[in-house]
PDB file of C-alpha atoms in Angstrom:
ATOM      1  CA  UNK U  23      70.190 -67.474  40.558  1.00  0.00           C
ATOM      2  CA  UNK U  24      67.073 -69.697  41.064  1.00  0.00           C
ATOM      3  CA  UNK U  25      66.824 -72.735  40.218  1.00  0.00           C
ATOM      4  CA  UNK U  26      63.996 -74.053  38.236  1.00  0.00           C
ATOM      5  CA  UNK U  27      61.063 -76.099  39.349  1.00  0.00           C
ATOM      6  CA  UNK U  28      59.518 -79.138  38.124  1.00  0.00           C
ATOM      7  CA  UNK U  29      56.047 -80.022  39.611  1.00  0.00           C
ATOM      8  CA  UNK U  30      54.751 -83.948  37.915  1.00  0.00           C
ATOM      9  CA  UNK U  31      50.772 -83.859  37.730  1.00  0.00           C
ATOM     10  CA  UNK U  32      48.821 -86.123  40.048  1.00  0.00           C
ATOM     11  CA  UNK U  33      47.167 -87.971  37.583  1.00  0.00           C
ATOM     12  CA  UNK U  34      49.151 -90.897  37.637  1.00  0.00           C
ATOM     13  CA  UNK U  35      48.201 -91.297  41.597  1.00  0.00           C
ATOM     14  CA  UNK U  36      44.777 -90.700  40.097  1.00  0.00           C
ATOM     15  CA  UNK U  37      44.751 -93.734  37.840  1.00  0.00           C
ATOM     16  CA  UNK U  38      45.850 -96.120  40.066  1.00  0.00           C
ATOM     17  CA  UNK U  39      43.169 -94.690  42.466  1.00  0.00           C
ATOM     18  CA  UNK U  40      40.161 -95.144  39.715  1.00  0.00           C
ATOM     19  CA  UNK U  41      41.282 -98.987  38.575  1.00  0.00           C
ATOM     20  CA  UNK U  42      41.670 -99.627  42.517  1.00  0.00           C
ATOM     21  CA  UNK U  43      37.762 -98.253  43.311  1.00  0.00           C
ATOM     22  CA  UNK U  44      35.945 -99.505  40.414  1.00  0.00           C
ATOM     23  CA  UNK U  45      37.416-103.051  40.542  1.00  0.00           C
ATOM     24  CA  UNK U  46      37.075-103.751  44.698  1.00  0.00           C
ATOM     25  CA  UNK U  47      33.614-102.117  44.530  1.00  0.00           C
ATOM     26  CA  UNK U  48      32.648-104.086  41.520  1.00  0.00           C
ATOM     27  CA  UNK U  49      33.705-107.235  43.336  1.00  0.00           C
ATOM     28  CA  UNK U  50      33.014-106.898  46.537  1.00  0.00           C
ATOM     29  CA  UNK U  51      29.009-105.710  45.478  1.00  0.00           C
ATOM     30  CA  UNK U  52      28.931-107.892  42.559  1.00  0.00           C
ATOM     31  CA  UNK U  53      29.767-110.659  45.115  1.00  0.00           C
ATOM     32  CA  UNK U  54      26.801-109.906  47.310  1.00  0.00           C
ATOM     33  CA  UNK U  55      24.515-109.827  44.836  1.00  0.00           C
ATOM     34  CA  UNK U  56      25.537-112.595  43.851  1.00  0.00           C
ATOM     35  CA  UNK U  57      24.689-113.869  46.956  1.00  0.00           C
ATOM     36  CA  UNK U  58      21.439-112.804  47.134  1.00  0.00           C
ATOM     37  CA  UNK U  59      20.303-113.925  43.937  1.00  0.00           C
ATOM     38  CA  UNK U  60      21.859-117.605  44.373  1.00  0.00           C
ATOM     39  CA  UNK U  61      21.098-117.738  47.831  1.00  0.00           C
ATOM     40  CA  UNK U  62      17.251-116.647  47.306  1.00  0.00           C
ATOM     41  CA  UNK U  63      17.013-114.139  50.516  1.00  0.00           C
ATOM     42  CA  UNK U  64      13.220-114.137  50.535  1.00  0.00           C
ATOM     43  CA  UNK U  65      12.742-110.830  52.725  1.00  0.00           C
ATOM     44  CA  UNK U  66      13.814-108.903  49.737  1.00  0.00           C
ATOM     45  CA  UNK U  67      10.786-107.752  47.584  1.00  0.00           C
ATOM     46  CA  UNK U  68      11.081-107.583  44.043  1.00  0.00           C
ATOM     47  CA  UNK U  69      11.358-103.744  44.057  1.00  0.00           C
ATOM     48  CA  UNK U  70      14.144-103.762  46.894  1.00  0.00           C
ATOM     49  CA  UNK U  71      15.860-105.569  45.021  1.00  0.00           C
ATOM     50  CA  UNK U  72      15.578-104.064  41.713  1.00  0.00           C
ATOM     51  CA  UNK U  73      16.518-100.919  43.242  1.00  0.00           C
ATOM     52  CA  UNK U  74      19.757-103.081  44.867  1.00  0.00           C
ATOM     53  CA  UNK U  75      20.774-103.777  41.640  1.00  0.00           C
ATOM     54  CA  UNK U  76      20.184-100.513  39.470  1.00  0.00           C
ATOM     55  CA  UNK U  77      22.087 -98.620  42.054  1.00  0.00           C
ATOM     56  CA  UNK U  78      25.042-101.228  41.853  1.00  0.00           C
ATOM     57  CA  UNK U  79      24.903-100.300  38.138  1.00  0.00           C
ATOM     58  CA  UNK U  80      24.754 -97.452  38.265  1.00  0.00           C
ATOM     59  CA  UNK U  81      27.989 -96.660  41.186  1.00  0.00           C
ATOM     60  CA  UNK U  82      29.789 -99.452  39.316  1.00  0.00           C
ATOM     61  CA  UNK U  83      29.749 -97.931  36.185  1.00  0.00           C
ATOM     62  CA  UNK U  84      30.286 -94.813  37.075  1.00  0.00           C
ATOM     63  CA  UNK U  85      33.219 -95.686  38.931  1.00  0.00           C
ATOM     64  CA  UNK U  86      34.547 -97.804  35.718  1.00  0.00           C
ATOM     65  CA  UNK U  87      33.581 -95.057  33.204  1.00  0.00           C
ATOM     66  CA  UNK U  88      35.785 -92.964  35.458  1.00  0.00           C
ATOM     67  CA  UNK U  89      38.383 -95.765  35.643  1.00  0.00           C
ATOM     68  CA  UNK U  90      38.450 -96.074  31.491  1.00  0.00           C
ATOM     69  CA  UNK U  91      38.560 -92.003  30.844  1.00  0.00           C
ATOM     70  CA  UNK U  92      41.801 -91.690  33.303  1.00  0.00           C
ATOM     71  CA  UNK U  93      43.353 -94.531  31.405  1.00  0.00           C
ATOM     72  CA  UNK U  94      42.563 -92.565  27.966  1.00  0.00           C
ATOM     73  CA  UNK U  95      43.412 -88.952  29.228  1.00  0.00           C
ATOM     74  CA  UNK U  96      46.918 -90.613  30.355  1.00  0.00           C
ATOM     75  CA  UNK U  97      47.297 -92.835  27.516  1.00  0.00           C
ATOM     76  CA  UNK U  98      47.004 -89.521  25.142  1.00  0.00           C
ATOM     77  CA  UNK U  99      48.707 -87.310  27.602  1.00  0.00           C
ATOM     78  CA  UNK U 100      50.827 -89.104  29.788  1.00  0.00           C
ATOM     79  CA  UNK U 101      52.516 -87.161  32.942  1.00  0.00           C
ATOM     80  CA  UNK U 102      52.150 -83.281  32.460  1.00  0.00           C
ATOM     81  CA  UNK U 103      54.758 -80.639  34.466  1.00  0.00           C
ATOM     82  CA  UNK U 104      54.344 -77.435  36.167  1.00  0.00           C
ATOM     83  CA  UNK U 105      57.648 -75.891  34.910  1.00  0.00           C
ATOM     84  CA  UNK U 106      58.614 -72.339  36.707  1.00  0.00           C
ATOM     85  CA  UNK U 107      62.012 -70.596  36.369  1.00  0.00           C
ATOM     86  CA  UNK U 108      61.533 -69.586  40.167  1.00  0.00           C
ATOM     87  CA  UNK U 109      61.891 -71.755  42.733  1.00  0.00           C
ATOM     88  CA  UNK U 110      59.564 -70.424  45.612  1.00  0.00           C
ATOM     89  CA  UNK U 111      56.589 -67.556  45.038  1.00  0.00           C
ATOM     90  CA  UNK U 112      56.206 -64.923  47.225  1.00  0.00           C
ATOM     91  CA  UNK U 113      53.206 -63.548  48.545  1.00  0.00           C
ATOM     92  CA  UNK U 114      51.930 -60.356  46.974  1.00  0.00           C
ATOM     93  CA  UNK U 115      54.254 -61.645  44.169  1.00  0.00           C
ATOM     94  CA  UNK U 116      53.150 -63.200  40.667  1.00  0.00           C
ATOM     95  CA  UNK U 117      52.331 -67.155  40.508  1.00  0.00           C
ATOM     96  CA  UNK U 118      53.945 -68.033  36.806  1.00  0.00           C
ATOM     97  CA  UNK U 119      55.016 -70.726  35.054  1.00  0.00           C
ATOM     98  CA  UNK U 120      53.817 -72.819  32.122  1.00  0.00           C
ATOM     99  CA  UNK U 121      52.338 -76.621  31.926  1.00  0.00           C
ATOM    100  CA  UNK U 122      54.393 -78.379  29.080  1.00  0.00           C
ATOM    101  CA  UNK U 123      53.427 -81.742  27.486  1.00  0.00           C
ATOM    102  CA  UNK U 124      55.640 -85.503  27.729  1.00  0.00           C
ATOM    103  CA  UNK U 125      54.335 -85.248  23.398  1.00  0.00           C
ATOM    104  CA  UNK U 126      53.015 -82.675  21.229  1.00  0.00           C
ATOM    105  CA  UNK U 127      49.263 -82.401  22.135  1.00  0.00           C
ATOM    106  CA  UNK U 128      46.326 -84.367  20.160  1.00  0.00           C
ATOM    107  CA  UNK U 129      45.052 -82.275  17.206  1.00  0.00           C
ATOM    108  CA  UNK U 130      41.428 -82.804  18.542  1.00  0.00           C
ATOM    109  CA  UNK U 131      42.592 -81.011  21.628  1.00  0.00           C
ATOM    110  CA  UNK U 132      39.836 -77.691  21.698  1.00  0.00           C
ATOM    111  CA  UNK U 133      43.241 -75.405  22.896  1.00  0.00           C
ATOM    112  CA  UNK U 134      41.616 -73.341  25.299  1.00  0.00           C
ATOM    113  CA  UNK U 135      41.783 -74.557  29.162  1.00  0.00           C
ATOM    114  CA  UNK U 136      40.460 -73.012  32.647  1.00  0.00           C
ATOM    115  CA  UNK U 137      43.112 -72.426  35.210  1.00  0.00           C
ATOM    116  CA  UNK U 138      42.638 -72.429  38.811  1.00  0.00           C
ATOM    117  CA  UNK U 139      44.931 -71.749  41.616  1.00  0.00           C
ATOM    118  CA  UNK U 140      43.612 -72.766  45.538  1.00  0.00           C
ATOM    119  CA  UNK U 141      45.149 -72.390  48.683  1.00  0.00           C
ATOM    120  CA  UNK U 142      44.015 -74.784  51.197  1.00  0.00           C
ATOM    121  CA  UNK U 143      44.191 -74.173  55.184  1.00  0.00           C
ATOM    122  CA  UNK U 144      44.727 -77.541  56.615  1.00  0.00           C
ATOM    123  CA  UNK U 145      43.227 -77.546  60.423  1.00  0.00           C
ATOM    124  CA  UNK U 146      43.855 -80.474  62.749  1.00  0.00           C
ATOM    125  CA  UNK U 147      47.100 -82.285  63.489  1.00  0.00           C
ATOM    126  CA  UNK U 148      46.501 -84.847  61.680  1.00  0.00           C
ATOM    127  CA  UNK U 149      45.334 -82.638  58.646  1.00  0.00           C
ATOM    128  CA  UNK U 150      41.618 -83.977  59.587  1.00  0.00           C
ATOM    129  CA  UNK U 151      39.802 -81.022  57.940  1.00  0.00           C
ATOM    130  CA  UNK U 152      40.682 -78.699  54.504  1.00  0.00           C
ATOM    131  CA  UNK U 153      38.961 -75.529  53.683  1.00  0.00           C
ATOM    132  CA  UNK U 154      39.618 -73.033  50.963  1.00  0.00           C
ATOM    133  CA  UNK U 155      41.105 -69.764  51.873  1.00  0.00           C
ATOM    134  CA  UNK U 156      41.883 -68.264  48.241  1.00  0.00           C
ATOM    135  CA  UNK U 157      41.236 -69.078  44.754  1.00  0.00           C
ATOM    136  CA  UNK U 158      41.263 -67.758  41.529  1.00  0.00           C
ATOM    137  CA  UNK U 159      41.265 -68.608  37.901  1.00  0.00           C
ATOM    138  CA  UNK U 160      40.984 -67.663  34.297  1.00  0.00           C
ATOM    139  CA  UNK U 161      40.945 -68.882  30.756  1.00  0.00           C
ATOM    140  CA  UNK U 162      44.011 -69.492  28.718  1.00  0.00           C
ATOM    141  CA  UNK U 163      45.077 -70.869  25.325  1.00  0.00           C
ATOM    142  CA  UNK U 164      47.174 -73.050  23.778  1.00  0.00           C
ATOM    143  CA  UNK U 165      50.471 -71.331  23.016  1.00  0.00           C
ATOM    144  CA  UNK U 166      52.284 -71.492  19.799  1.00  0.00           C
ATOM    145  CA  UNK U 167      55.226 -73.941  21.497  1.00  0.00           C
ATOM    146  CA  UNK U 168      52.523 -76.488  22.946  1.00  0.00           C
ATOM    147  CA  UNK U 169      52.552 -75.464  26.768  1.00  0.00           C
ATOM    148  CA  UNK U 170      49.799 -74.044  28.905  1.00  0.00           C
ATOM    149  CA  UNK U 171      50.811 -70.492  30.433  1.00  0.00           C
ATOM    150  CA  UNK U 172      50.225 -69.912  34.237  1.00  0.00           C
ATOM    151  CA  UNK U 173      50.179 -66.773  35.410  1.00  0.00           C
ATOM    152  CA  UNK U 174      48.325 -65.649  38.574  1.00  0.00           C
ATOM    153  CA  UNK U 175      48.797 -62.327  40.407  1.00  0.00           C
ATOM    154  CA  UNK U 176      48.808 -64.082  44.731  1.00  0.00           C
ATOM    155  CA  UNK U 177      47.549 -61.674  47.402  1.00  0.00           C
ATOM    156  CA  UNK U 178      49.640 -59.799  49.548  1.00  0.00           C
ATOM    157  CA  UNK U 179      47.901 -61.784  52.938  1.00  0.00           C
ATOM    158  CA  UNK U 180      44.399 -63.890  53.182  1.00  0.00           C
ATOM    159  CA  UNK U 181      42.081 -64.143  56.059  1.00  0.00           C
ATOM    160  CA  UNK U 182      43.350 -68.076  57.308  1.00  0.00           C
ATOM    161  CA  UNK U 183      41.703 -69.725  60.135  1.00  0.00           C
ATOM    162  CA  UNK U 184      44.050 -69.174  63.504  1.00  0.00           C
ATOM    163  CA  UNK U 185      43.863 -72.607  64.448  1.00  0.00           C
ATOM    164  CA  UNK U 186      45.165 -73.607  60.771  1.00  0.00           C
ATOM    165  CA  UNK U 187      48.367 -75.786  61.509  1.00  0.00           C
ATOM    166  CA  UNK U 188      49.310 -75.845  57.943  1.00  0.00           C
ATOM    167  CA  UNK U 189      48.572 -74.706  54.578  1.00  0.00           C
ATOM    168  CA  UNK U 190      49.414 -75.959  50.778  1.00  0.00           C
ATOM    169  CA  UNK U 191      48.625 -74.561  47.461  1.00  0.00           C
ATOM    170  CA  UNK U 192      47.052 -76.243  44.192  1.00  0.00           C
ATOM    171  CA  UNK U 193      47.195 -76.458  40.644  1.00  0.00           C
ATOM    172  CA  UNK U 194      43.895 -77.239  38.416  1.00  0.00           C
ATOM    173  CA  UNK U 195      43.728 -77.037  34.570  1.00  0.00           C
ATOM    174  CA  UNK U 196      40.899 -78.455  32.905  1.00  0.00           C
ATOM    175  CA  UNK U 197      40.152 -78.201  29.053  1.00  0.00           C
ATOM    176  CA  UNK U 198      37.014 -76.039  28.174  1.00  0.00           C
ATOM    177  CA  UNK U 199      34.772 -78.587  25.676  1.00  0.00           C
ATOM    178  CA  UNK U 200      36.755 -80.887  25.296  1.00  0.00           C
ATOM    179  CA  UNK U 201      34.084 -83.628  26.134  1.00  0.00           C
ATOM    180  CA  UNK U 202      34.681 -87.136  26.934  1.00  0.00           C
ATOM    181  CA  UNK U 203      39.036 -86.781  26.351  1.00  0.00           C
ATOM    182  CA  UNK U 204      38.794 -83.253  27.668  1.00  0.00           C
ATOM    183  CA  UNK U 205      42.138 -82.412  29.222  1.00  0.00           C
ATOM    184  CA  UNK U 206      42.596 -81.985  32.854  1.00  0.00           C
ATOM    185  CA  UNK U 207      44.615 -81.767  35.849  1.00  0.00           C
ATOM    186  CA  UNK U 208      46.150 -81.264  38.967  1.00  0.00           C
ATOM    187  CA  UNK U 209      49.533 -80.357  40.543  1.00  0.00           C
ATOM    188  CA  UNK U 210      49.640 -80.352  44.470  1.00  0.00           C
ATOM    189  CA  UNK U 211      52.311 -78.253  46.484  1.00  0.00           C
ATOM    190  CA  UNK U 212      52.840 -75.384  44.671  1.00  0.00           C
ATOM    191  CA  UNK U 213      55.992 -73.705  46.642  1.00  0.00           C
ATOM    192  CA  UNK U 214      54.259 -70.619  48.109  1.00  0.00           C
ATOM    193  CA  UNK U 215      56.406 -69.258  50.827  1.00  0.00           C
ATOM    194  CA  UNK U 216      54.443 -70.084  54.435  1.00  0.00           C
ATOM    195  CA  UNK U 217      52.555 -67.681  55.936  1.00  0.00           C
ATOM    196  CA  UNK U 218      53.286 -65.402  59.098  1.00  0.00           C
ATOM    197  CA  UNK U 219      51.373 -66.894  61.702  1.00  0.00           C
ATOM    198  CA  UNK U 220      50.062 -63.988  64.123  1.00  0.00           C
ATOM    199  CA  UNK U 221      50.517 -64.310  67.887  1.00  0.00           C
ATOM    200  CA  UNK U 222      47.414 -64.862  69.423  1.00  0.00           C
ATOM    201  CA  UNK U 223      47.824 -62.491  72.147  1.00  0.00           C
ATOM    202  CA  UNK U 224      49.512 -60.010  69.675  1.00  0.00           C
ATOM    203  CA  UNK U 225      45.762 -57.420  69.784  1.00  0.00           C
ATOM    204  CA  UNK U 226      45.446 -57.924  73.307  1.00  0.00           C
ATOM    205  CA  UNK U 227      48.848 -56.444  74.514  1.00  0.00           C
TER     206      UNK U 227
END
């Protein structure tokens, strides 16, 4: 009998990533404006340098208005699971499971969610370069018990580069409408069996 698989989301990885970027970029630019301004660099025109400062704005921002809506999504989700009863998929085989919830889901919560499924060739040793091979994805909702169901038919083979050295599958949900506390996200190394690698010299005997 299999044993069942638990898969944590990445989103905690995620949120320490966000807080990291917005705060050294905020810093690091805010201190060379700074700079500039105290320091009176003449060579700068006034429009240089209002353009300097909208775009720190603007990336800043951005990158804390990112920052803030990680820290609500996991403050009103916490760490979701990709729970499946098997414990490796096959391929030509069905991709199921369900995404289940540390707490009962907020009531504002719009209940119906895209699913995606990728599988990413990795080329490179060092795992330099990604490309998708195979997606696909649907809509879902809500079930009754609070969980997210997962169900994807995978294909029996997929055209994959022949220099890929390795490959790994992915996990995206992402709430339809849900606006600025929309859920979402992400569960990395899904475990797809690997695939055959073809001998290279296999159509030219």
């Amino acid at each position: 009998m299999q044993r069942a698989m638990k898969i944590a989301s990445s989103e905690r990885e995620t949120l320490r990533w966000a807080w990291r970027l917005a705060i050294l970029f905020n810093v690091i630019y805010g201190f060379i404006l700074f700079l500039i301004l105290w320091l009176g660099i003449t060579h700068l025109n006034p429009h240089d340098l209002v353009i300097l400062i909208l775009v720190f704005l603007a990336m800043g921002g951005g990158l804390l208005i990112w920052a803030i809506r990680e820290t609500v999504l996991w403050k009103a989700y916490g760490e979701t699971f990709f729970l499946s009863e098997a414990h490796i998929f096959s391929w030509g085989g069905r991709l199921h499971g369900k995404i289940s919830f540390p707490r009962t889901p907020p009531a504002p919560m719009v209940r119906r969610f895209r699913v995606s499924v990728f599988c990413e060739g990795i080329l490179g040793a060092q795992g330099q370069q990604h490309y998708t091979a195979w997606r696909d994805s649907h809509s879902v909702d809500l079930t009754p018990d609070g969980t997210i169901p997962v169900l994807f038919s995978l294909p029996a083979e997929i055209n994959l580069n022949p220099c890929y050295m390795s490959m790994i599958w992915k996990l995206k949900i992402k709430e339809i409408g849900g606006g600025f506390r929309s859920f979402s996200a992400q569960y990395i190394d899904l475990p797809v069996e690997e695939a055959p690698k073809k001998d290279p010299f296999e159509d030219k005997s």
